Amino acid sequence: MEQKSSRNFDLLTLGQVLLRLSPPDNERLSRGDTFVKQVGGAELNVAVGASLLGLHTGVISKLPAHDIGSFMKGKIRSFGVSDDFFMYDHSPSARLGIYYYENGAYPRKPKVIYDRNNSSFFSLDINEIPQEVYTASKCFHTTGITLALSEQVRETTIEMVKRFKAAGTLVSFDVNFRGNLWSGDQARETILKILPYVDIFFCSEDTARLTFLKTGTAKEMMKSFTEEYPISIVASTQRIVHSPKLHTFGSVIYDAARGEYYEEEPYRNIEVVDRIGSGDAYISGALYGLLSSGGDCAKAVAYGNATAAVKNTIPGDLPSSNLDEIETIIQAHNATGYQSEMAR
Ligand SMILES: O=C(O)C(=O)C[C@H](O)[C@H](O)CO
């Protein structure tokens, strides 16, 4: 796995930053008088998680040039994530994407309502992205959410993926399939166009089967991506939902150059408070593991699993663990097998 040490950033992510509005406690979206403001967006979540672990990260995005944009910018900076590559929309109709989230409580499911169409990010054009971005970072990460947003954003993203790859940047991509943004067929058709440029690929077993129509075991499917495309690393997370508030989380990583799979005992009996963003937290930990070690997949599994497991226990989209916390949790996980013992 090649890393260019002269690059200023370890990780740049591309995506829409979203304002999340949730009624407090278990109140419903259709009732109540108050919303809690939170900050989200899959690619921002990854940049925040990796920054808290110690990587130098930034987000490439487009925000409205008004107070709501400033609120987001302040929040993002407070996590040490750079706004060097923010573009601003000065038009009178500039707006930030919003999503409304209602917490679930068994047997009522959680609810997501997007209000993001035609927000400022949707006008992101390849010509407004500064050329220096393509050589600014060791790794570039984006997701299927960004590709799903609009034709304009899709074209910009595909072109950026190609330019980052051509500039020698490691390209990381998470399918992150959202059925409320596009269909499986649309996702497959689009993502297959960028897989020739992807180095690190995050794809769940369900998505491999349902979206990419793969068959076989989870490990066979992971390997098959690397046989069809020049992908170096495939990571797949696994979640078992024992009850709405009690989950098991683990992952497998396949290293194509070594022809080896890496996995560890999963985290069991996670007390889930808010699972949103835990997949992104996993990616932040896995990329930290890879980028801080020159491609050690065992480290990626350990840091990815621990960062995701902890995120599940915290409200909001963003990870909040620093390196000390994650390393303490990894040590406890390895030494005592506490989570494993509890399940036996
Ligand atoms: O759903 C989206 O598009 C978001 O980006 C909001 C959340 O932060 C994201 O889903 C978590 O992965």
CSV table of C-alpha atoms and ligand atoms in Angstrom, one decimal:
chain,number,residue,atom,x,y,z
A,1,MET,CA,0.0,0.0,0.0
A,2,GLU,CA,1.7,3.2,-1.2
A,3,GLN,CA,1.7,6.3,1.0
A,4,LYS,CA,3.1,9.6,0.0
A,5,SER,CA,4.8,11.1,3.0
A,6,SER,CA,5.1,14.7,1.6
A,7,ARG,CA,1.4,15.1,1.5
A,8,ASN,CA,0.0,17.5,4.2
A,9,PHE,CA,-3.2,15.6,4.9
A,10,ASP,CA,-3.6,11.9,5.9
A,11,LEU,CA,-7.2,11.8,4.8
A,12,LEU,CA,-9.6,14.0,2.8
A,13,THR,CA,-13.2,13.0,2.5
A,14,LEU,CA,-15.8,14.2,0.1
A,15,GLY,CA,-19.4,14.5,1.0
A,16,GLN,CA,-22.4,16.5,2.1
A,17,VAL,CA,-22.5,17.7,5.7
A,18,LEU,CA,-25.9,17.5,7.1
A,19,LEU,CA,-27.8,19.1,10.0
A,20,ARG,CA,-29.5,16.4,12.0
A,21,LEU,CA,-32.7,17.5,13.8
A,22,SER,CA,-34.1,15.1,16.4
A,23,PRO,CA,-36.8,15.4,18.9
A,24,PRO,CA,-35.3,14.9,22.4
A,25,ASP,CA,-35.7,11.5,24.1
A,26,ASN,CA,-38.2,9.3,22.4
A,27,GLU,CA,-40.5,12.1,21.2
A,28,ARG,CA,-42.0,11.7,17.7
A,29,LEU,CA,-41.2,13.9,14.7
A,30,SER,CA,-44.9,14.4,14.2
A,31,ARG,CA,-45.3,15.9,17.8
A,32,GLY,CA,-43.4,17.9,20.3
A,33,ASP,CA,-41.9,21.4,20.1
A,34,THR,CA,-38.2,21.0,20.2
A,35,PHE,CA,-35.4,19.7,17.9
A,36,VAL,CA,-31.9,18.9,19.1
A,37,LYS,CA,-29.3,20.2,16.5
A,38,GLN,CA,-26.6,17.7,15.6
A,39,VAL,CA,-24.0,17.5,12.9
A,40,GLY,CA,-23.7,14.5,10.5
A,41,GLY,CA,-22.9,13.2,7.1
A,42,ALA,CA,-21.2,9.9,6.4
A,43,GLU,CA,-17.9,11.3,5.1
A,44,LEU,CA,-17.7,14.0,7.8
A,45,ASN,CA,-18.2,11.2,10.4
A,46,VAL,CA,-15.2,9.4,9.0
A,47,ALA,CA,-13.0,12.5,9.0
A,48,VAL,CA,-14.0,13.4,12.6
A,49,GLY,CA,-13.3,9.8,13.8
A,50,ALA,CA,-9.9,9.7,12.1
A,51,SER,CA,-9.0,13.2,13.4
A,52,LEU,CA,-9.8,12.2,17.0
A,53,LEU,CA,-7.5,9.2,16.6
A,54,GLY,CA,-4.7,11.5,15.5
A,55,LEU,CA,-4.8,11.7,11.7
A,56,HIS,CA,-4.7,15.1,9.9
A,57,THR,CA,-8.1,15.1,8.1
A,58,GLY,CA,-10.3,17.5,6.1
A,59,VAL,CA,-13.6,17.5,4.4
A,60,ILE,CA,-14.3,18.6,0.8
A,61,SER,CA,-17.8,20.0,0.8
A,62,LYS,CA,-20.0,22.9,-0.1
A,63,LEU,CA,-21.9,24.9,2.5
A,64,PRO,CA,-24.2,27.9,2.4
A,65,ALA,CA,-22.4,31.2,3.1
A,66,HIS,CA,-24.8,32.1,5.9
A,67,ASP,CA,-25.2,31.5,9.7
A,68,ILE,CA,-26.3,27.9,9.4
A,69,GLY,CA,-23.2,27.2,7.3
A,70,SER,CA,-21.1,29.0,10.0
A,71,PHE,CA,-22.6,26.8,12.7
A,72,MET,CA,-21.6,23.7,10.8
A,73,LYS,CA,-18.1,25.0,10.1
A,74,GLY,CA,-17.5,25.8,13.8
A,75,LYS,CA,-18.6,22.4,14.8
A,76,ILE,CA,-16.5,20.7,12.2
A,77,ARG,CA,-13.4,22.7,13.2
A,78,SER,CA,-14.0,21.9,16.9
A,79,PHE,CA,-13.1,18.2,16.0
A,80,GLY,CA,-9.8,19.2,14.4
A,81,VAL,CA,-11.1,18.6,10.9
A,82,SER,CA,-9.9,21.1,8.3
A,83,ASP,CA,-12.2,23.3,6.3
A,84,ASP,CA,-9.5,24.2,3.8
A,85,PHE,CA,-11.5,22.6,1.0
A,86,PHE,CA,-14.9,24.0,1.8
A,87,MET,CA,-16.6,25.7,-1.1
A,88,TYR,CA,-19.3,28.3,-0.3
A,89,ASP,CA,-22.7,29.0,-1.9
A,90,HIS,CA,-23.4,32.7,-1.8
A,91,SER,CA,-26.7,32.5,-3.7
A,92,PRO,CA,-29.9,33.8,-2.1
A,93,SER,CA,-31.3,30.2,-2.2
A,94,ALA,CA,-28.2,28.7,-0.5
A,95,ARG,CA,-29.2,26.0,2.0
A,96,LEU,CA,-27.8,23.3,4.1
A,97,GLY,CA,-29.1,19.7,3.8
A,98,ILE,CA,-31.1,18.5,6.8
A,99,TYR,CA,-32.2,15.2,8.0
A,100,TYR,CA,-34.8,14.6,10.6
A,101,TYR,CA,-34.3,11.6,12.9
A,102,GLU,CA,-36.8,10.0,15.2
A,103,ASN,CA,-35.3,7.5,17.7
A,104,GLY,CA,-36.9,4.1,17.7
A,105,ALA,CA,-38.1,2.2,20.7
A,106,TYR,CA,-39.2,-1.4,20.3
A,107,PRO,CA,-41.6,-2.1,18.5
A,108,ARG,CA,-41.5,1.4,16.9
A,109,LYS,CA,-38.8,1.7,14.3
A,110,PRO,CA,-36.5,4.7,14.0
A,111,LYS,CA,-37.3,7.1,11.2
A,112,VAL,CA,-35.2,9.2,8.8
A,113,ILE,CA,-36.7,12.0,6.7
A,114,TYR,CA,-34.2,13.7,4.3
A,115,ASP,CA,-34.6,17.3,3.3
A,116,ARG,CA,-31.5,17.7,1.3
A,117,ASN,CA,-32.5,18.1,-2.4
A,118,ASN,CA,-31.2,21.2,-4.1
A,119,SER,CA,-29.2,22.2,-1.1
A,120,SER,CA,-25.8,24.0,-1.7
A,121,PHE,CA,-23.8,20.7,-2.0
A,122,PHE,CA,-26.0,19.6,-4.9
A,123,SER,CA,-24.4,22.4,-7.1
A,124,LEU,CA,-20.8,21.2,-6.5
A,125,ASP,CA,-19.0,21.5,-9.8
A,126,ILE,CA,-15.6,19.9,-10.7
A,127,ASN,CA,-14.4,23.3,-11.8
A,128,GLU,CA,-14.7,24.9,-8.4
A,129,ILE,CA,-12.5,22.2,-6.7
A,130,PRO,CA,-8.9,23.6,-6.4
A,131,GLN,CA,-6.3,21.6,-8.3
A,132,GLU,CA,-4.0,21.3,-5.3
A,133,VAL,CA,-6.6,19.1,-3.5
A,134,TYR,CA,-5.6,16.1,-5.6
A,135,THR,CA,-2.0,16.0,-4.2
A,136,ALA,CA,-2.9,17.2,-0.7
A,137,SER,CA,-3.6,13.9,1.0
A,138,LYS,CA,-2.4,10.4,1.3
A,139,CYS,CA,-5.9,9.0,1.2
A,140,PHE,CA,-9.2,10.1,-0.3
A,141,HIS,CA,-12.5,8.7,0.9
A,142,THR,CA,-16.1,9.0,-0.3
A,143,THR,CA,-19.3,6.9,-0.3
A,144,GLY,CA,-22.3,5.8,-2.3
A,145,ILE,CA,-24.4,8.4,-0.5
A,146,THR,CA,-22.5,11.1,-2.4
A,147,LEU,CA,-22.8,9.3,-5.7
A,148,ALA,CA,-26.6,8.9,-5.1
A,149,LEU,CA,-27.4,12.6,-4.5
A,150,SER,CA,-27.8,14.1,-8.0
A,151,GLU,CA,-26.5,13.8,-11.5
A,152,GLN,CA,-24.3,16.9,-11.0
A,153,VAL,CA,-22.7,15.6,-7.7
A,154,ARG,CA,-22.3,12.1,-9.3
A,155,GLU,CA,-20.4,13.5,-12.2
A,156,THR,CA,-18.2,15.6,-10.0
A,157,THR,CA,-17.5,12.7,-7.6
A,158,ILE,CA,-16.6,10.3,-10.4
A,159,GLU,CA,-14.2,12.8,-11.9
A,160,MET,CA,-12.6,13.6,-8.5
A,161,VAL,CA,-12.1,9.9,-7.8
A,162,LYS,CA,-10.3,9.6,-11.2
A,163,ARG,CA,-8.1,12.7,-10.5
A,164,PHE,CA,-7.2,11.6,-7.0
A,165,LYS,CA,-6.2,8.1,-8.3
A,166,ALA,CA,-4.2,9.7,-11.2
A,167,ALA,CA,-2.3,11.8,-8.6
A,168,GLY,CA,-1.2,8.7,-6.7
A,169,THR,CA,-3.7,9.1,-3.8
A,170,LEU,CA,-5.1,6.0,-2.1
A,171,VAL,CA,-8.8,5.9,-2.9
A,172,SER,CA,-11.1,4.5,-0.3
A,173,PHE,CA,-14.8,3.9,-1.0
A,174,ASP,CA,-17.8,2.8,1.2
A,175,VAL,CA,-20.9,1.6,-0.7
A,176,ASN,CA,-23.0,2.8,2.3
A,177,PHE,CA,-26.2,1.8,0.4
A,178,ARG,CA,-29.3,3.9,1.2
A,179,GLY,CA,-32.5,2.6,-0.2
A,180,ASN,CA,-34.2,6.0,0.3
A,181,LEU,CA,-31.7,7.7,-2.0
A,182,TRP,CA,-31.4,5.2,-5.0
A,183,SER,CA,-32.2,1.7,-6.2
A,184,GLY,CA,-29.8,-1.3,-6.0
A,185,ASP,CA,-29.6,-1.3,-9.8
A,186,GLN,CA,-28.7,2.4,-9.9
A,187,ALA,CA,-26.1,1.9,-7.2
A,188,ARG,CA,-24.5,-1.1,-8.9
A,189,GLU,CA,-24.3,0.6,-12.3
A,190,THR,CA,-22.7,3.7,-10.9
A,191,ILE,CA,-20.3,2.1,-8.4
A,192,LEU,CA,-19.0,-0.4,-11.0
A,193,LYS,CA,-17.7,2.7,-12.9
A,194,ILE,CA,-15.5,3.8,-10.0
A,195,LEU,CA,-14.3,0.4,-8.8
A,196,PRO,CA,-11.4,0.4,-11.3
A,197,TYR,CA,-10.0,3.4,-9.3
A,198,VAL,CA,-10.6,2.1,-5.7
A,199,ASP,CA,-7.9,0.8,-3.5
A,200,ILE,CA,-9.8,0.2,-0.2
A,201,PHE,CA,-13.4,-1.0,-0.6
A,202,PHE,CA,-15.9,-1.1,2.3
A,203,CYS,CA,-18.9,-3.3,1.4
A,204,SER,CA,-21.2,-5.3,3.7
A,205,GLU,CA,-22.1,-8.9,3.0
A,206,ASP,CA,-25.8,-8.0,2.4
A,207,THR,CA,-24.8,-5.2,-0.1
A,208,ALA,CA,-22.4,-7.6,-1.9
A,209,ARG,CA,-25.4,-10.0,-2.4
A,210,LEU,CA,-28.3,-7.6,-2.9
A,211,THR,CA,-26.6,-4.8,-4.8
A,212,PHE,CA,-23.7,-6.5,-6.6
A,213,LEU,CA,-25.6,-9.8,-7.0
A,214,LYS,CA,-22.6,-11.8,-5.7
A,215,THR,CA,-23.0,-15.4,-4.5
A,216,GLY,CA,-20.9,-17.6,-2.3
A,217,THR,CA,-19.6,-17.1,1.3
A,218,ALA,CA,-18.9,-13.6,2.6
A,219,LYS,CA,-15.2,-14.2,2.2
A,220,GLU,CA,-15.5,-15.5,-1.3
A,221,MET,CA,-17.5,-12.4,-2.3
A,222,MET,CA,-14.9,-10.1,-0.8
A,223,LYS,CA,-12.1,-11.8,-2.6
A,224,SER,CA,-14.0,-11.7,-5.9
A,225,PHE,CA,-14.0,-7.9,-5.9
A,226,THR,CA,-10.2,-8.0,-5.9
A,227,GLU,CA,-10.2,-10.5,-8.7
A,228,GLU,CA,-12.4,-8.3,-10.9
A,229,TYR,CA,-10.9,-4.9,-10.0
A,230,PRO,CA,-7.5,-3.7,-8.9
A,231,ILE,CA,-8.7,-3.3,-5.3
A,232,SER,CA,-6.1,-4.0,-2.6
A,233,ILE,CA,-8.2,-4.2,0.5
A,234,VAL,CA,-11.9,-5.2,1.0
A,235,ALA,CA,-13.5,-4.7,4.5
A,236,SER,CA,-16.8,-6.0,5.5
A,237,THR,CA,-18.5,-5.3,8.8
A,238,GLN,CA,-20.9,-7.7,10.5
A,239,ARG,CA,-23.6,-6.8,13.0
A,240,ILE,CA,-25.9,-9.2,14.9
A,241,VAL,CA,-28.9,-7.5,16.4
A,242,HIS,CA,-29.8,-9.6,19.5
A,243,SER,CA,-32.4,-7.0,20.6
A,244,PRO,CA,-32.8,-3.3,19.5
A,245,LYS,CA,-30.4,-2.3,22.3
A,246,LEU,CA,-28.0,-5.2,22.3
A,247,HIS,CA,-25.8,-5.9,19.3
A,248,THR,CA,-22.6,-7.8,18.4
A,249,PHE,CA,-20.2,-6.0,16.0
A,250,GLY,CA,-17.2,-7.4,14.1
A,251,SER,CA,-15.5,-7.3,10.7
A,252,VAL,CA,-13.3,-9.1,8.3
A,253,ILE,CA,-10.6,-7.5,6.1
A,254,TYR,CA,-9.2,-9.2,3.0
A,255,ASP,CA,-5.7,-8.2,1.9
A,256,ALA,CA,-5.4,-9.1,-1.8
A,257,ALA,CA,-1.6,-8.8,-2.0
A,258,ARG,CA,-1.1,-11.3,0.8
A,259,GLY,CA,-4.2,-13.3,0.0
A,260,GLU,CA,-5.2,-13.3,3.7
A,261,TYR,CA,-8.2,-12.5,5.7
A,262,TYR,CA,-7.9,-10.6,9.0
A,263,GLU,CA,-10.5,-10.8,11.8
A,264,GLU,CA,-10.8,-11.0,15.6
A,265,GLU,CA,-13.3,-11.9,18.2
A,266,PRO,CA,-16.3,-9.5,17.7
A,267,TYR,CA,-17.5,-7.1,20.4
A,268,ARG,CA,-20.6,-8.7,22.0
A,269,ASN,CA,-23.3,-7.2,24.1
A,270,ILE,CA,-22.7,-3.7,22.9
A,271,GLU,CA,-25.3,-1.4,24.7
A,272,VAL,CA,-26.6,0.5,21.7
A,273,VAL,CA,-27.7,4.1,22.4
A,274,ASP,CA,-27.4,5.4,18.8
A,275,ARG,CA,-26.1,3.2,15.9
A,276,ILE,CA,-26.1,6.0,13.3
A,277,GLY,CA,-22.6,6.7,12.2
A,278,SER,CA,-21.1,3.5,13.6
A,279,GLY,CA,-20.3,2.2,10.2
A,280,ASP,CA,-18.5,5.5,9.5
A,281,ALA,CA,-16.7,5.2,12.9
A,282,TYR,CA,-15.6,1.7,11.8
A,283,ILE,CA,-14.1,3.2,8.6
A,284,SER,CA,-12.3,6.0,10.6
A,285,GLY,CA,-10.7,3.4,12.9
A,286,ALA,CA,-9.8,1.0,10.0
A,287,LEU,CA,-8.3,3.9,7.9
A,288,TYR,CA,-6.4,5.0,11.0
A,289,GLY,CA,-5.1,1.5,11.4
A,290,LEU,CA,-4.0,1.2,7.8
A,291,LEU,CA,-2.6,4.8,7.3
A,292,SER,CA,-0.7,4.8,10.6
A,293,SER,CA,1.0,1.5,9.9
A,294,GLY,CA,1.6,1.3,6.2
A,295,GLY,CA,-1.2,-1.1,5.5
A,296,ASP,CA,-1.4,-3.4,8.6
A,297,CYS,CA,-4.9,-5.0,8.2
A,298,ALA,CA,-4.8,-6.6,11.7
A,299,LYS,CA,-4.5,-3.1,13.1
A,300,ALA,CA,-7.3,-1.9,10.8
A,301,VAL,CA,-9.6,-4.6,12.2
A,302,ALA,CA,-8.7,-3.9,15.8
A,303,TYR,CA,-9.1,-0.1,15.6
A,304,GLY,CA,-12.1,-0.3,13.3
A,305,ASN,CA,-14.1,-2.7,15.5
A,306,ALA,CA,-13.3,-0.8,18.7
A,307,THR,CA,-14.1,2.6,17.3
A,308,ALA,CA,-17.4,1.3,15.9
A,309,ALA,CA,-18.3,-0.6,19.1
A,310,VAL,CA,-17.9,2.6,21.2
A,311,LYS,CA,-19.8,4.8,18.7
A,312,ASN,CA,-22.9,2.7,19.1
A,313,THR,CA,-23.0,3.7,22.8
A,314,ILE,CA,-23.0,7.5,22.1
A,315,PRO,CA,-25.8,9.8,20.8
A,316,GLY,CA,-25.3,11.6,17.5
A,317,ASP,CA,-23.6,10.7,14.3
A,318,LEU,CA,-20.1,11.6,15.1
A,319,PRO,CA,-17.5,9.4,16.8
A,320,SER,CA,-16.0,10.9,20.0
A,321,SER,CA,-13.2,8.5,21.0
A,322,ASN,CA,-9.6,9.6,21.3
A,323,LEU,CA,-6.7,7.2,20.7
A,324,ASP,CA,-6.3,6.6,24.5
A,325,GLU,CA,-9.9,5.4,24.9
A,326,ILE,CA,-9.7,3.2,21.8
A,327,GLU,CA,-6.4,1.6,22.8
A,328,THR,CA,-7.6,1.0,26.4
A,329,ILE,CA,-10.7,-0.7,24.9
A,330,ILE,CA,-8.6,-2.8,22.5
A,331,GLN,CA,-6.4,-3.9,25.3
A,332,ALA,CA,-9.4,-5.0,27.5
A,333,HIS,CA,-10.9,-6.7,24.5
A,334,ASN,CA,-7.8,-8.7,23.8
A,335,ALA,CA,-6.8,-9.4,27.4
A,336,THR,CA,-9.9,-10.3,29.2
A,337,GLY,CA,-12.2,-11.3,26.4
A,338,TYR,CA,-14.9,-9.6,28.6
A,339,GLN,CA,-17.4,-9.1,25.8
A,340,SER,CA,-17.0,-12.7,24.6
A,341,GLU,CA,-17.3,-14.2,28.1
A,342,MET,CA,-20.6,-12.4,28.7
A,343,ALA,CA,-22.2,-14.0,25.7
A,344,ARG,CA,-21.2,-17.6,26.6
B,1,LIG,O1,-27.8,9.4,5.7
B,1,LIG,C1,-27.0,10.2,5.3
B,1,LIG,O2,-26.9,10.6,4.2
B,1,LIG,C2,-26.0,10.8,6.2
B,1,LIG,O3,-24.9,11.1,5.8
B,1,LIG,C3,-26.3,10.9,7.7
B,1,LIG,C4,-25.6,10.0,8.6
B,1,LIG,O4,-24.6,10.7,9.2
B,1,LIG,C5,-25.0,8.8,7.9
B,1,LIG,O5,-26.1,8.1,7.4
B,1,LIG,C6,-24.4,7.8,8.9
B,1,LIG,O6,-23.7,6.8,8.1
